[in-house]
Amino acid sequence: MNVLLAEVAQATRRLADAGVPSPRFDAEELAGWVHGVGRGELHRVADADFDARYWEAVARREAREPLQHITGRAFFRYLELEVGAGVFVPRPETESVVGWAIDAVRAMDVAEPLVVDLCTGSGAIALALAQEVPRSRVHAVELDDGAYGWARRNTEGTRVTLHHADAFTALPELDGQVDLVISNPPYIPLTEWEYVAPEARDHDPSLALFSGEDGLDTIRGLERAAHRLLRPGGVVVVEHADTQGGQVPWIFTEDRGWADAADHPDLNNRPRFATARREVP
């Protein structure tokens, strides 16, 4: 075994002891990042080329700093995004939310669908929609200054139009015209602060995590914003916690102008996002 692979094995044990959920993957990813190779090419790094900065990176991960903050990159569907301190790191479970939204937009009989991503964070959702629905017109909204800075980096030179604004009141000029509104909003109850993984609790912006006593305050506000923005027949897609599956569809009720409110599972078959259609008069 070469030096780097031996060090990766030792790093894996250290990360596992620190409670890191995916110690082997993270140890290999950090090794590849430090040495400028893919995870499958670690065995090709010569012993003389081992870089001791690897252990600095491992120590940061051992302290539960997010892997993506250390490497400065996050992968989401077909995208590689710049991320770091001050922005929510996109999670794999959100990919299934975006997949549903992309299918919904493609199924619409609209030449150039108009899409709005509220609480965009790094811009991951907006960029995925713009990339995978090539004729779409995508607007992304972010309020937090730090997150907005990362979204601006990621959306620069793309077809996504970024707005530094409050999701509840943004884009009044698009009222009644939008085909799809999508959001991965904050949805963790304040009462669950101590149970949140250190990577999120200590490093993601609190504005991107917590939302009132039951975690649903932001989603309630987004319900009104989505209804304002959407055209009749337009669709809203909102991610939520797997423990909120029975609650979120009830926010999008018929008496508030919605139809076909439903919940959907993620790839682990856990309730992950709700959808509804703005009622056609």
PDB file of C-alpha atoms in Angstrom:
ATOM      1  CA  MET A   1       0.000   0.000   0.000  1.00  0.00           C
ATOM      2  CA  ASN A   2       1.374   3.406  -0.910  1.00  0.00           C
ATOM      3  CA  VAL A   3       1.734   6.216   1.596  1.00  0.00           C
ATOM      4  CA  LEU A   4      -1.416   8.111   0.594  1.00  0.00           C
ATOM      5  CA  LEU A   5      -3.679   5.054   0.815  1.00  0.00           C
ATOM      6  CA  ALA A   6      -2.263   4.246   4.248  1.00  0.00           C
ATOM      7  CA  GLU A   7      -2.920   7.805   5.383  1.00  0.00           C
ATOM      8  CA  VAL A   8      -6.481   7.640   3.985  1.00  0.00           C
ATOM      9  CA  ALA A   9      -7.119   4.475   6.012  1.00  0.00           C
ATOM     10  CA  GLN A  10      -5.885   6.225   9.157  1.00  0.00           C
ATOM     11  CA  ALA A  11      -7.944   9.342   8.354  1.00  0.00           C
ATOM     12  CA  THR A  12     -11.036   7.174   7.868  1.00  0.00           C
ATOM     13  CA  ARG A  13     -10.659   5.817  11.399  1.00  0.00           C
ATOM     14  CA  ARG A  14     -10.209   9.318  12.814  1.00  0.00           C
ATOM     15  CA  LEU A  15     -13.275  10.657  11.037  1.00  0.00           C
ATOM     16  CA  ALA A  16     -15.354   7.655  12.106  1.00  0.00           C
ATOM     17  CA  ASP A  17     -14.322   8.206  15.734  1.00  0.00           C
ATOM     18  CA  ALA A  18     -15.387  11.859  15.374  1.00  0.00           C
ATOM     19  CA  GLY A  19     -18.879  10.789  14.287  1.00  0.00           C
ATOM     20  CA  VAL A  20     -18.571  11.878  10.643  1.00  0.00           C
ATOM     21  CA  PRO A  21     -21.416  10.082   8.791  1.00  0.00           C
ATOM     22  CA  SER A  22     -19.382   9.020   5.715  1.00  0.00           C
ATOM     23  CA  PRO A  23     -15.781   8.733   6.955  1.00  0.00           C
ATOM     24  CA  ARG A  24     -14.300   6.704   4.085  1.00  0.00           C
ATOM     25  CA  PHE A  25     -15.831   8.854   1.367  1.00  0.00           C
ATOM     26  CA  ASP A  26     -14.754  12.072   3.072  1.00  0.00           C
ATOM     27  CA  ALA A  27     -11.206  10.839   3.713  1.00  0.00           C
ATOM     28  CA  GLU A  28     -10.852   9.904   0.048  1.00  0.00           C
ATOM     29  CA  GLU A  29     -12.475  13.096  -1.215  1.00  0.00           C
ATOM     30  CA  LEU A  30     -10.116  15.239   0.863  1.00  0.00           C
ATOM     31  CA  ALA A  31      -7.127  13.228  -0.329  1.00  0.00           C
ATOM     32  CA  GLY A  32      -8.149  13.701  -3.936  1.00  0.00           C
ATOM     33  CA  TRP A  33      -8.775  17.408  -3.428  1.00  0.00           C
ATOM     34  CA  VAL A  34      -5.406  18.056  -1.760  1.00  0.00           C
ATOM     35  CA  HIS A  35      -3.470  16.040  -4.352  1.00  0.00           C
ATOM     36  CA  GLY A  36      -5.436  17.174  -7.418  1.00  0.00           C
ATOM     37  CA  VAL A  37      -6.721  13.746  -8.469  1.00  0.00           C
ATOM     38  CA  GLY A  38     -10.035  11.901  -8.486  1.00  0.00           C
ATOM     39  CA  ARG A  39     -10.951   9.489  -5.693  1.00  0.00           C
ATOM     40  CA  GLY A  40     -10.308   6.570  -8.039  1.00  0.00           C
ATOM     41  CA  GLU A  41      -6.769   7.748  -8.755  1.00  0.00           C
ATOM     42  CA  LEU A  42      -5.372   7.970  -5.223  1.00  0.00           C
ATOM     43  CA  HIS A  43      -3.206   4.886  -5.756  1.00  0.00           C
ATOM     44  CA  ARG A  44      -1.351   6.734  -8.507  1.00  0.00           C
ATOM     45  CA  VAL A  45       0.003   9.431  -6.173  1.00  0.00           C
ATOM     46  CA  ALA A  46       3.687   8.684  -5.613  1.00  0.00           C
ATOM     47  CA  ASP A  47       4.895   8.392  -2.030  1.00  0.00           C
ATOM     48  CA  ALA A  48       7.246  11.336  -2.582  1.00  0.00           C
ATOM     49  CA  ASP A  49       4.273  13.471  -3.627  1.00  0.00           C
ATOM     50  CA  PHE A  50       2.284  13.011  -0.423  1.00  0.00           C
ATOM     51  CA  ASP A  51       1.155  16.439   0.775  1.00  0.00           C
ATOM     52  CA  ALA A  52       1.044  16.916   4.547  1.00  0.00           C
ATOM     53  CA  ARG A  53      -1.688  19.510   4.117  1.00  0.00           C
ATOM     54  CA  TYR A  54      -3.969  16.489   3.881  1.00  0.00           C
ATOM     55  CA  TRP A  55      -3.891  16.231   7.659  1.00  0.00           C
ATOM     56  CA  GLU A  56      -4.892  19.873   8.026  1.00  0.00           C
ATOM     57  CA  ALA A  57      -7.959  19.134   5.912  1.00  0.00           C
ATOM     58  CA  VAL A  58      -8.726  15.977   7.882  1.00  0.00           C
ATOM     59  CA  ALA A  59      -8.492  17.897  11.169  1.00  0.00           C
ATOM     60  CA  ARG A  60     -11.033  20.425   9.896  1.00  0.00           C
ATOM     61  CA  ARG A  61     -13.418  17.633   8.908  1.00  0.00           C
ATOM     62  CA  GLU A  62     -12.781  15.901  12.231  1.00  0.00           C
ATOM     63  CA  ALA A  63     -14.019  19.110  13.901  1.00  0.00           C
ATOM     64  CA  ARG A  64     -17.201  18.635  11.812  1.00  0.00           C
ATOM     65  CA  GLU A  65     -16.597  21.473   9.371  1.00  0.00           C
ATOM     66  CA  PRO A  66     -18.581  20.521   6.260  1.00  0.00           C
ATOM     67  CA  LEU A  67     -16.603  18.661   3.621  1.00  0.00           C
ATOM     68  CA  GLN A  68     -17.843  21.098   0.972  1.00  0.00           C
ATOM     69  CA  HIS A  69     -16.631  24.131   2.937  1.00  0.00           C
ATOM     70  CA  ILE A  70     -13.147  22.624   3.078  1.00  0.00           C
ATOM     71  CA  THR A  71     -12.961  21.786  -0.622  1.00  0.00           C
ATOM     72  CA  GLY A  72     -14.967  24.857  -1.678  1.00  0.00           C
ATOM     73  CA  ARG A  73     -17.168  22.825  -3.987  1.00  0.00           C
ATOM     74  CA  ALA A  74     -20.476  20.991  -3.902  1.00  0.00           C
ATOM     75  CA  PHE A  75     -21.933  18.669  -6.502  1.00  0.00           C
ATOM     76  CA  PHE A  76     -25.655  18.842  -7.315  1.00  0.00           C
ATOM     77  CA  ARG A  77     -27.198  16.866 -10.165  1.00  0.00           C
ATOM     78  CA  TYR A  78     -24.973  17.822 -13.146  1.00  0.00           C
ATOM     79  CA  LEU A  79     -23.497  20.910 -11.482  1.00  0.00           C
ATOM     80  CA  GLU A  80     -20.333  21.753  -9.587  1.00  0.00           C
ATOM     81  CA  LEU A  81     -20.980  24.766  -7.340  1.00  0.00           C
ATOM     82  CA  GLU A  82     -18.761  27.068  -5.316  1.00  0.00           C
ATOM     83  CA  VAL A  83     -19.686  26.997  -1.628  1.00  0.00           C
ATOM     84  CA  GLY A  84     -18.161  28.004   1.673  1.00  0.00           C
ATOM     85  CA  ALA A  85     -18.861  29.699   4.970  1.00  0.00           C
ATOM     86  CA  GLY A  86     -22.141  31.590   4.890  1.00  0.00           C
ATOM     87  CA  VAL A  87     -24.136  29.472   2.463  1.00  0.00           C
ATOM     88  CA  PHE A  88     -26.307  26.382   2.872  1.00  0.00           C
ATOM     89  CA  VAL A  89     -24.672  23.330   1.270  1.00  0.00           C
ATOM     90  CA  PRO A  90     -27.097  21.647  -1.159  1.00  0.00           C
ATOM     91  CA  ARG A  91     -28.122  18.151  -0.033  1.00  0.00           C
ATOM     92  CA  PRO A  92     -28.598  15.018  -2.172  1.00  0.00           C
ATOM     93  CA  GLU A  93     -32.255  14.674  -1.133  1.00  0.00           C
ATOM     94  CA  THR A  94     -33.042  17.978  -2.841  1.00  0.00           C
ATOM     95  CA  GLU A  95     -32.055  16.442  -6.174  1.00  0.00           C
ATOM     96  CA  SER A  96     -35.283  14.413  -6.241  1.00  0.00           C
ATOM     97  CA  VAL A  97     -37.287  17.584  -5.534  1.00  0.00           C
ATOM     98  CA  VAL A  98     -35.674  19.291  -8.525  1.00  0.00           C
ATOM     99  CA  GLY A  99     -36.165  16.198 -10.667  1.00  0.00           C
ATOM    100  CA  TRP A 100     -39.915  16.329 -10.062  1.00  0.00           C
ATOM    101  CA  ALA A 101     -39.972  20.057 -10.869  1.00  0.00           C
ATOM    102  CA  ILE A 102     -38.038  19.565 -14.103  1.00  0.00           C
ATOM    103  CA  ASP A 103     -40.482  16.872 -15.222  1.00  0.00           C
ATOM    104  CA  ALA A 104     -43.413  19.142 -14.354  1.00  0.00           C
ATOM    105  CA  VAL A 105     -42.005  22.065 -16.365  1.00  0.00           C
ATOM    106  CA  ARG A 106     -41.194  19.856 -19.351  1.00  0.00           C
ATOM    107  CA  ALA A 107     -44.776  18.542 -19.307  1.00  0.00           C
ATOM    108  CA  MET A 108     -46.224  22.069 -19.545  1.00  0.00           C
ATOM    109  CA  ASP A 109     -47.343  23.257 -22.953  1.00  0.00           C
ATOM    110  CA  VAL A 110     -45.212  26.394 -22.619  1.00  0.00           C
ATOM    111  CA  ALA A 111     -42.493  27.410 -25.103  1.00  0.00           C
ATOM    112  CA  GLU A 112     -40.349  29.349 -22.601  1.00  0.00           C
ATOM    113  CA  PRO A 113     -41.461  28.433 -19.076  1.00  0.00           C
ATOM    114  CA  LEU A 114     -41.016  31.059 -16.382  1.00  0.00           C
ATOM    115  CA  VAL A 115     -39.549  29.640 -13.155  1.00  0.00           C
ATOM    116  CA  VAL A 116     -38.848  31.276  -9.778  1.00  0.00           C
ATOM    117  CA  ASP A 117     -36.594  29.747  -7.099  1.00  0.00           C
ATOM    118  CA  LEU A 118     -37.223  31.331  -3.695  1.00  0.00           C
ATOM    119  CA  CYS A 119     -34.559  31.059  -0.933  1.00  0.00           C
ATOM    120  CA  THR A 120     -32.007  30.023  -3.555  1.00  0.00           C
ATOM    121  CA  GLY A 121     -28.945  29.779  -1.279  1.00  0.00           C
ATOM    122  CA  SER A 122     -26.040  28.695  -3.487  1.00  0.00           C
ATOM    123  CA  GLY A 123     -28.261  28.872  -6.578  1.00  0.00           C
ATOM    124  CA  ALA A 124     -28.273  25.077  -6.988  1.00  0.00           C
ATOM    125  CA  ILE A 125     -31.970  24.630  -7.752  1.00  0.00           C
ATOM    126  CA  ALA A 126     -32.205  27.576 -10.153  1.00  0.00           C
ATOM    127  CA  LEU A 127     -29.074  26.529 -12.020  1.00  0.00           C
ATOM    128  CA  ALA A 128     -30.225  22.914 -12.354  1.00  0.00           C
ATOM    129  CA  LEU A 129     -33.546  24.035 -13.830  1.00  0.00           C
ATOM    130  CA  ALA A 130     -31.868  26.447 -16.216  1.00  0.00           C
ATOM    131  CA  GLN A 131     -29.435  23.755 -17.339  1.00  0.00           C
ATOM    132  CA  GLU A 132     -31.938  20.927 -17.747  1.00  0.00           C
ATOM    133  CA  VAL A 133     -34.822  22.958 -19.192  1.00  0.00           C
ATOM    134  CA  PRO A 134     -32.849  24.935 -21.804  1.00  0.00           C
ATOM    135  CA  ARG A 135     -35.663  27.282 -22.904  1.00  0.00           C
ATOM    136  CA  SER A 136     -36.709  28.204 -19.374  1.00  0.00           C
ATOM    137  CA  ARG A 137     -36.430  31.713 -17.939  1.00  0.00           C
ATOM    138  CA  VAL A 138     -35.247  31.282 -14.362  1.00  0.00           C
ATOM    139  CA  HIS A 139     -35.244  33.856 -11.558  1.00  0.00           C
ATOM    140  CA  ALA A 140     -33.594  33.163  -8.191  1.00  0.00           C
ATOM    141  CA  VAL A 141     -34.214  35.097  -4.959  1.00  0.00           C
ATOM    142  CA  GLU A 142     -31.978  35.235  -1.861  1.00  0.00           C
ATOM    143  CA  LEU A 143     -32.227  37.554   1.158  1.00  0.00           C
ATOM    144  CA  ASP A 144     -29.136  36.633   3.199  1.00  0.00           C
ATOM    145  CA  ASP A 145     -26.098  38.743   2.257  1.00  0.00           C
ATOM    146  CA  GLY A 146     -23.559  35.934   2.596  1.00  0.00           C
ATOM    147  CA  ALA A 147     -25.590  33.394   0.657  1.00  0.00           C
ATOM    148  CA  TYR A 148     -26.363  35.974  -2.011  1.00  0.00           C
ATOM    149  CA  GLY A 149     -22.628  36.445  -2.568  1.00  0.00           C
ATOM    150  CA  TRP A 150     -22.180  32.728  -3.250  1.00  0.00           C
ATOM    151  CA  ALA A 151     -25.250  32.624  -5.495  1.00  0.00           C
ATOM    152  CA  ARG A 152     -23.857  35.554  -7.465  1.00  0.00           C
ATOM    153  CA  ARG A 153     -20.592  33.666  -8.053  1.00  0.00           C
ATOM    154  CA  ASN A 154     -22.409  30.539  -9.187  1.00  0.00           C
ATOM    155  CA  THR A 155     -24.949  32.245 -11.444  1.00  0.00           C
ATOM    156  CA  GLU A 156     -22.557  34.700 -13.094  1.00  0.00           C
ATOM    157  CA  GLY A 157     -22.538  34.133 -16.836  1.00  0.00           C
ATOM    158  CA  THR A 158     -25.565  31.815 -16.728  1.00  0.00           C
ATOM    159  CA  ARG A 159     -29.188  32.294 -17.779  1.00  0.00           C
ATOM    160  CA  VAL A 160     -30.320  32.610 -14.162  1.00  0.00           C
ATOM    161  CA  THR A 161     -31.399  36.114 -13.112  1.00  0.00           C
ATOM    162  CA  LEU A 162     -30.496  36.629  -9.443  1.00  0.00           C
ATOM    163  CA  HIS A 163     -32.366  38.976  -7.080  1.00  0.00           C
ATOM    164  CA  HIS A 164     -31.258  40.161  -3.620  1.00  0.00           C
ATOM    165  CA  ALA A 165     -34.699  40.318  -2.026  1.00  0.00           C
ATOM    166  CA  ASP A 166     -37.183  38.905   0.486  1.00  0.00           C
ATOM    167  CA  ALA A 167     -38.851  35.759  -0.860  1.00  0.00           C
ATOM    168  CA  PHE A 168     -42.244  36.841   0.505  1.00  0.00           C
ATOM    169  CA  THR A 169     -42.381  40.107  -1.448  1.00  0.00           C
ATOM    170  CA  ALA A 170     -39.957  39.611  -4.350  1.00  0.00           C
ATOM    171  CA  LEU A 171     -40.693  40.013  -8.058  1.00  0.00           C
ATOM    172  CA  PRO A 172     -44.080  41.794  -8.001  1.00  0.00           C
ATOM    173  CA  GLU A 173     -43.537  42.502 -11.696  1.00  0.00           C
ATOM    174  CA  LEU A 174     -44.025  38.773 -12.340  1.00  0.00           C
ATOM    175  CA  ASP A 175     -47.285  38.408 -10.403  1.00  0.00           C
ATOM    176  CA  GLY A 176     -49.680  36.017 -12.114  1.00  0.00           C
ATOM    177  CA  GLN A 177     -47.194  35.031 -14.835  1.00  0.00           C
ATOM    178  CA  VAL A 178     -44.941  32.325 -13.353  1.00  0.00           C
ATOM    179  CA  ASP A 179     -45.288  28.698 -14.450  1.00  0.00           C
ATOM    180  CA  LEU A 180     -43.429  27.100 -11.522  1.00  0.00           C
ATOM    181  CA  VAL A 181     -42.320  28.325  -8.092  1.00  0.00           C
ATOM    182  CA  ILE A 182     -39.848  26.125  -6.235  1.00  0.00           C
ATOM    183  CA  SER A 183     -38.174  26.479  -2.860  1.00  0.00           C
ATOM    184  CA  ASN A 184     -35.983  24.646  -0.382  1.00  0.00           C
ATOM    185  CA  PRO A 185     -36.785  26.952   2.540  1.00  0.00           C
ATOM    186  CA  PRO A 186     -35.726  26.804   6.196  1.00  0.00           C
ATOM    187  CA  TYR A 187     -37.972  24.268   7.928  1.00  0.00           C
ATOM    188  CA  ILE A 188     -36.307  23.105  11.160  1.00  0.00           C
ATOM    189  CA  PRO A 189     -38.277  23.917  14.356  1.00  0.00           C
ATOM    190  CA  LEU A 190     -36.362  26.108  16.786  1.00  0.00           C
ATOM    191  CA  THR A 191     -37.035  23.495  19.460  1.00  0.00           C
ATOM    192  CA  GLU A 192     -34.834  20.979  17.605  1.00  0.00           C
ATOM    193  CA  TRP A 193     -31.660  23.102  17.562  1.00  0.00           C
ATOM    194  CA  GLU A 194     -29.682  20.705  19.753  1.00  0.00           C
ATOM    195  CA  TYR A 195     -30.483  17.708  17.532  1.00  0.00           C
ATOM    196  CA  VAL A 196     -29.206  19.242  14.298  1.00  0.00           C
ATOM    197  CA  ALA A 197     -25.943  17.803  12.930  1.00  0.00           C
ATOM    198  CA  PRO A 198     -22.922  20.005  13.796  1.00  0.00           C
ATOM    199  CA  GLU A 199     -22.118  20.484  10.100  1.00  0.00           C
ATOM    200  CA  ALA A 200     -25.432  22.287   9.641  1.00  0.00           C
ATOM    201  CA  ARG A 201     -25.990  23.829  13.077  1.00  0.00           C
ATOM    202  CA  ASP A 202     -22.510  25.331  13.391  1.00  0.00           C
ATOM    203  CA  HIS A 203     -21.781  26.212   9.760  1.00  0.00           C
ATOM    204  CA  ASP A 204     -24.945  26.699   7.684  1.00  0.00           C
ATOM    205  CA  PRO A 205     -26.604  30.129   8.090  1.00  0.00           C
ATOM    206  CA  SER A 206     -29.357  29.949  10.720  1.00  0.00           C
ATOM    207  CA  LEU A 207     -31.611  31.847   8.308  1.00  0.00           C
ATOM    208  CA  ALA A 208     -31.423  28.795   6.015  1.00  0.00           C
ATOM    209  CA  LEU A 209     -32.262  26.298   8.765  1.00  0.00           C
ATOM    210  CA  PHE A 210     -34.757  27.445  11.369  1.00  0.00           C
ATOM    211  CA  SER A 211     -38.295  28.716  10.933  1.00  0.00           C
ATOM    212  CA  GLY A 212     -40.412  29.209  14.019  1.00  0.00           C
ATOM    213  CA  GLU A 213     -41.641  26.861  16.709  1.00  0.00           C
ATOM    214  CA  ASP A 214     -42.965  24.209  14.301  1.00  0.00           C
ATOM    215  CA  GLY A 215     -40.562  24.897  11.419  1.00  0.00           C
ATOM    216  CA  LEU A 216     -43.352  25.924   9.044  1.00  0.00           C
ATOM    217  CA  ASP A 217     -43.386  29.726   9.345  1.00  0.00           C
ATOM    218  CA  THR A 218     -41.436  30.312   6.131  1.00  0.00           C
ATOM    219  CA  ILE A 219     -43.490  27.771   4.180  1.00  0.00           C
ATOM    220  CA  ARG A 220     -46.668  29.580   5.261  1.00  0.00           C
ATOM    221  CA  GLY A 221     -45.239  32.815   3.893  1.00  0.00           C
ATOM    222  CA  LEU A 222     -44.111  31.099   0.698  1.00  0.00           C
ATOM    223  CA  GLU A 223     -47.635  29.794   0.150  1.00  0.00           C
ATOM    224  CA  ARG A 224     -48.888  33.368  -0.229  1.00  0.00           C
ATOM    225  CA  ALA A 225     -45.896  34.407  -2.339  1.00  0.00           C
ATOM    226  CA  ALA A 226     -46.326  31.443  -4.674  1.00  0.00           C
ATOM    227  CA  HIS A 227     -50.046  32.103  -5.079  1.00  0.00           C
ATOM    228  CA  ARG A 228     -49.256  35.714  -5.970  1.00  0.00           C
ATOM    229  CA  LEU A 229     -46.587  34.812  -8.502  1.00  0.00           C
ATOM    230  CA  LEU A 230     -48.150  31.826 -10.241  1.00  0.00           C
ATOM    231  CA  ARG A 231     -50.457  31.972 -13.219  1.00  0.00           C
ATOM    232  CA  PRO A 232     -53.689  29.943 -12.922  1.00  0.00           C
ATOM    233  CA  GLY A 233     -52.638  26.313 -13.366  1.00  0.00           C
ATOM    234  CA  GLY A 234     -49.045  27.063 -12.308  1.00  0.00           C
ATOM    235  CA  VAL A 235     -47.321  24.724  -9.876  1.00  0.00           C
ATOM    236  CA  VAL A 236     -45.515  25.200  -6.559  1.00  0.00           C
ATOM    237  CA  VAL A 237     -42.898  22.755  -5.222  1.00  0.00           C
ATOM    238  CA  VAL A 238     -41.658  23.093  -1.619  1.00  0.00           C
ATOM    239  CA  GLU A 239     -39.170  20.889   0.207  1.00  0.00           C
ATOM    240  CA  HIS A 240     -39.794  20.062   3.872  1.00  0.00           C
ATOM    241  CA  ALA A 241     -38.486  17.805   6.643  1.00  0.00           C
ATOM    242  CA  ASP A 242     -39.380  14.124   6.484  1.00  0.00           C
ATOM    243  CA  THR A 243     -41.323  14.577   9.718  1.00  0.00           C
ATOM    244  CA  GLN A 244     -43.570  17.286   8.180  1.00  0.00           C
ATOM    245  CA  GLY A 245     -45.138  15.218   5.416  1.00  0.00           C
ATOM    246  CA  GLY A 246     -48.571  15.208   7.001  1.00  0.00           C
ATOM    247  CA  GLN A 247     -48.588  18.954   7.607  1.00  0.00           C
ATOM    248  CA  VAL A 248     -47.286  20.847   4.573  1.00  0.00           C
ATOM    249  CA  PRO A 249     -49.938  19.879   1.984  1.00  0.00           C
ATOM    250  CA  TRP A 250     -52.559  21.238   4.389  1.00  0.00           C
ATOM    251  CA  ILE A 251     -51.018  24.705   4.019  1.00  0.00           C
ATOM    252  CA  PHE A 252     -51.985  24.653   0.320  1.00  0.00           C
ATOM    253  CA  THR A 253     -55.747  24.318   0.769  1.00  0.00           C
ATOM    254  CA  GLU A 254     -58.620  24.773  -1.654  1.00  0.00           C
ATOM    255  CA  ASP A 255     -60.020  27.725   0.284  1.00  0.00           C
ATOM    256  CA  ARG A 256     -56.685  29.506  -0.276  1.00  0.00           C
ATOM    257  CA  GLY A 257     -56.855  28.935  -4.014  1.00  0.00           C
ATOM    258  CA  TRP A 258     -55.006  25.637  -4.464  1.00  0.00           C
ATOM    259  CA  ALA A 259     -55.798  22.299  -6.082  1.00  0.00           C
ATOM    260  CA  ASP A 260     -54.105  18.875  -6.165  1.00  0.00           C
ATOM    261  CA  ALA A 261     -52.001  19.442  -3.043  1.00  0.00           C
ATOM    262  CA  ALA A 262     -49.898  16.329  -2.477  1.00  0.00           C
ATOM    263  CA  ASP A 263     -46.797  15.038  -0.770  1.00  0.00           C
ATOM    264  CA  HIS A 264     -43.954  13.133  -2.442  1.00  0.00           C
ATOM    265  CA  PRO A 265     -41.159  10.857  -1.153  1.00  0.00           C
ATOM    266  CA  ASP A 266     -37.432  11.194  -1.719  1.00  0.00           C
ATOM    267  CA  LEU A 267     -35.183   8.352  -2.889  1.00  0.00           C
ATOM    268  CA  ASN A 268     -35.246   6.913   0.644  1.00  0.00           C
ATOM    269  CA  ASN A 269     -39.069   6.821   0.476  1.00  0.00           C
ATOM    270  CA  ARG A 270     -39.405   9.506   3.163  1.00  0.00           C
ATOM    271  CA  PRO A 271     -41.839  12.415   2.751  1.00  0.00           C
ATOM    272  CA  ARG A 272     -39.662  15.168   1.278  1.00  0.00           C
ATOM    273  CA  PHE A 273     -41.648  17.770  -0.673  1.00  0.00           C
ATOM    274  CA  ALA A 274     -45.150  19.049  -1.281  1.00  0.00           C
ATOM    275  CA  THR A 275     -46.670  20.264  -4.533  1.00  0.00           C
ATOM    276  CA  ALA A 276     -49.859  22.096  -5.418  1.00  0.00           C
ATOM    277  CA  ARG A 277     -51.439  23.748  -8.422  1.00  0.00           C
ATOM    278  CA  ARG A 278     -52.870  27.251  -8.422  1.00  0.00           C
ATOM    279  CA  GLU A 279     -56.568  26.858  -9.010  1.00  0.00           C
ATOM    280  CA  VAL A 280     -57.937  27.814 -12.401  1.00  0.00           C
ATOM    281  CA  PRO A 281     -60.985  30.093 -11.992  1.00  0.00           C
TER     282      PRO A 281
END
